[in-house]
Amino acid sequence: MSTLRFHALKETLNRKPVKIEETEKRSSLFGANVFNETTMRQSLTKDAYKGVMDAIEKGTKINRNIADQISSAMKDWALSKGVTHYTHWFQPLTGATAEKHDAFFETIGNGLAIEKFGGDQLVQQEPDASSFPSGGIRNTFEARGYTAWDPTSPAFIYETTLCIPTVFVAYTGEALDYKTPLLRALQAVDKAAVGVAKYFDKNVKKVNASLGWEQEYFLIDSALVASRPDIILTGRTLLGHSSAKGQQLDDHYFGTIPSRAMAFMRDLEIECMLLGIPVKTRHNEVAPNQFELAPIYEEANLAVDHNSLLMDVMGKIAVRHNFKVLLHEKPFAGINGSGKHNNWSLSTDTGINLLSPGKTPMSNLQFLTFFINTIKAVYEYEELLRASVASAGNDHRLGANEAPPAVISVFIGEQLTKVLKELEGVTKGKLSPEEKTDLKLNVVGKIPEILLDNTDRNRTSPFAFTGNKFEFRAVGSTANCANPMTVLNSIVAKQLIDFKKEVDALIDKKDLKKDEAIFNVLREYIKSSKKILFEGNGYGDEWQAEAKKRGLSNNKTTPVALKAKISKKAIALFEELGVMKKVEIDARYEIEVEEYIMRVQIEGRALGDIARNHVVPTAVKYQNVLIENVTGLKDIYGKDFKKYAKEQLGLIEEISEHIEAINSGVTKMTNERKKANVVDDIEKKASLYCNKVKPFFDEIRYHCDKLELLIDDELWPLTKYREMLFTR
Ligand code: ADP
Ligand code: MG
């Protein structure tokens, strides 16, 4: 085995789990490093506390005087915990989080210094943001960007830095980050949902969207990763023959967590507790060395921040445990990839989950209203929803015969399917007293309060109702959830606005009673959107054909899928709701198309390098060994040597064929890349990368993987699949 591989394996086998001491209960650690409501109540004056709470709950502005009081309290709190720096923490459109640390420390002349952090520094900052992607917004407007405090997500301390969650916007007001449109979408869905919830309860003043994400990831020993330039550069393996044993025995899923992974998880969970991320569940996933972590759900904006923070923290904690966390959607071919299910619901300030059936027929009608409106929203905007999860990494799941397919459909389970069927038959216009009673007793009244145990779990559906929430399963494991959450909450907001208009019109013009009007509108929605409902196997070929017949989109690649983001319909939606203006939508589209191009470009370069600099030279070395052997045999046996060198000669030839195929593949791929690189139009360029460059990846890989099987294991330089997946 190559020296590098040998040492990496030896190192890995010798590792012991890191000892994790837990002396305190998790609950007492929870939120210790967060400037949360409790801390604010303790450290702020009544006025300042009210100022922040109003800002959080009602979105009111915080005045200068109050900001000074808050920053001063924040500073004292942070200093008492050994903090030296502060940063505005934000989520630029790179998908990562960004921070620039400033010290509290300031000189005041005469050789004196103090710790200072005023309201100004809390509320607004101007990062040198010229190298964050802006899709041309900043150039267009010749405006700089600034970060502004988002009081709805509390400040926290991480690694001796006070982190202040902020939005990132241009001076002209355009969003340059993920958070700003999300906040606008959440506001839109709040307003729209309150309007509808008031049909059922006049006291509802606010509706919050909730998000519970489930983060899947792989843990691979860092020494093993060191010999894999593909993982280092792209986060996934670009080649590598599948291991004789993969996931076919199903012995990893929910199995005993390996002890080093367990130590990592505990360490991570403790850090999450301190940061106020309410992590709750951990388990092995389907593929070897694949795991999942899920928190208790939270208000969507906070949950999005927490997921971004978590992905960061995971990487840092992993270093302590000599692991590399792979968040990529498809790190290894042939075994499961990773996703990030987004569990989503709406709940009122009166404590009602609007997607949970209730105790009375009226509360069930409320449930059905929100349930059916969500289905209709998904139907109307399925392409946009698909676009919200499009990325180069996620293309390996969606549309690649894995995880949910690229076709968006909604799964609701047998019971609710029946209910919708009955509602479809409701009489048009006024309902007879008998029909009303029948609906009350036999349809709406029959929905059990707890559906959770009754919704069968169809794992192949990209958008499934799971008892008291919808679960959007097509989200990629590296994604910033803000992107799909902005779309989902926007489309539901738009749908609820339209619904209210239609119901009000029936009440006003047709003189229908409120519940009659609601039944009438819901009936039409069920009819018009039932094409999106699918209960069968989402992975089957039959569904692809059936979906096509139904007119559902099936956008298998990112360049195609992203186009829905700039459709007239999408622009109208976002502009109407005030979530994004056209210029912001265009900018995002451009950034995401460019990101796709860059990802595929980097993968192409990395694969070319590895194939030519690692694989081919190793193949030549082994071929030389064989040639030497054959020459030796010839020396001994003379003319008869072929009798003894048959296998070797065959191998020599086979190796040559693979080498040739690799070299010609890399050359052709490089040529296609060159052609694509000179194209200015980014859509065309993305499409060239997708359809002309990327297909060579599989071809080149095929020959590399064949060589891996032929060549002496002693010589092979790259850590093999079986070693990365089964060495603990
Ligand atoms: P799985 O999909 O693995 O079977 P569960 O159905 O148990 O998992 O739930 C997964 C996630 O759903 C959890 O992270 C939980 O926080 C979240 N969740 C539960 N209720 C809600 C809700 N009302 N809104 C949003 N997320 C929720
Ligand atoms: Mg799930």
PDB file of N, CA and C and ligand atoms in Angstrom, residues 214 341 343 459 471 473, ligand 2:
ATOM      1  N   GLU A 214     -33.412  18.563   9.507  1.00  0.00           N
ATOM      2  CA  GLU A 214     -32.691  17.345   9.896  1.00  0.00           C
ATOM      3  C   GLU A 214     -31.420  17.305   9.066  1.00  0.00           C
ATOM      4  N   HIS A 341     -33.911  17.448   5.379  1.00  0.00           N
ATOM      5  CA  HIS A 341     -35.369  17.596   5.392  1.00  0.00           C
ATOM      6  C   HIS A 341     -35.739  18.881   6.126  1.00  0.00           C
ATOM      7  N   ASN A 343     -38.776  20.383   7.926  1.00  0.00           N
ATOM      8  CA  ASN A 343     -40.129  20.226   8.468  1.00  0.00           C
ATOM      9  C   ASN A 343     -40.687  21.615   8.718  1.00  0.00           C
ATOM     10  N   ARG A 459     -41.392   7.461   2.062  1.00  0.00           N
ATOM     11  CA  ARG A 459     -40.056   8.055   2.083  1.00  0.00           C
ATOM     12  C   ARG A 459     -39.624   8.582   0.721  1.00  0.00           C
ATOM     13  N   GLU A 471     -43.159  18.100   5.306  1.00  0.00           N
ATOM     14  CA  GLU A 471     -41.722  17.838   5.315  1.00  0.00           C
ATOM     15  C   GLU A 471     -41.195  17.963   3.894  1.00  0.00           C
ATOM     16  N   ARG A 473     -38.454  17.408   1.551  1.00  0.00           N
ATOM     17  CA  ARG A 473     -37.305  16.514   1.661  1.00  0.00           C
ATOM     18  C   ARG A 473     -36.262  16.716   0.567  1.00  0.00           C
TER      19      ARG A 473
HETATM   20 MG    MG B   2     -37.453  13.536   8.004  1.00  0.00          MG
END
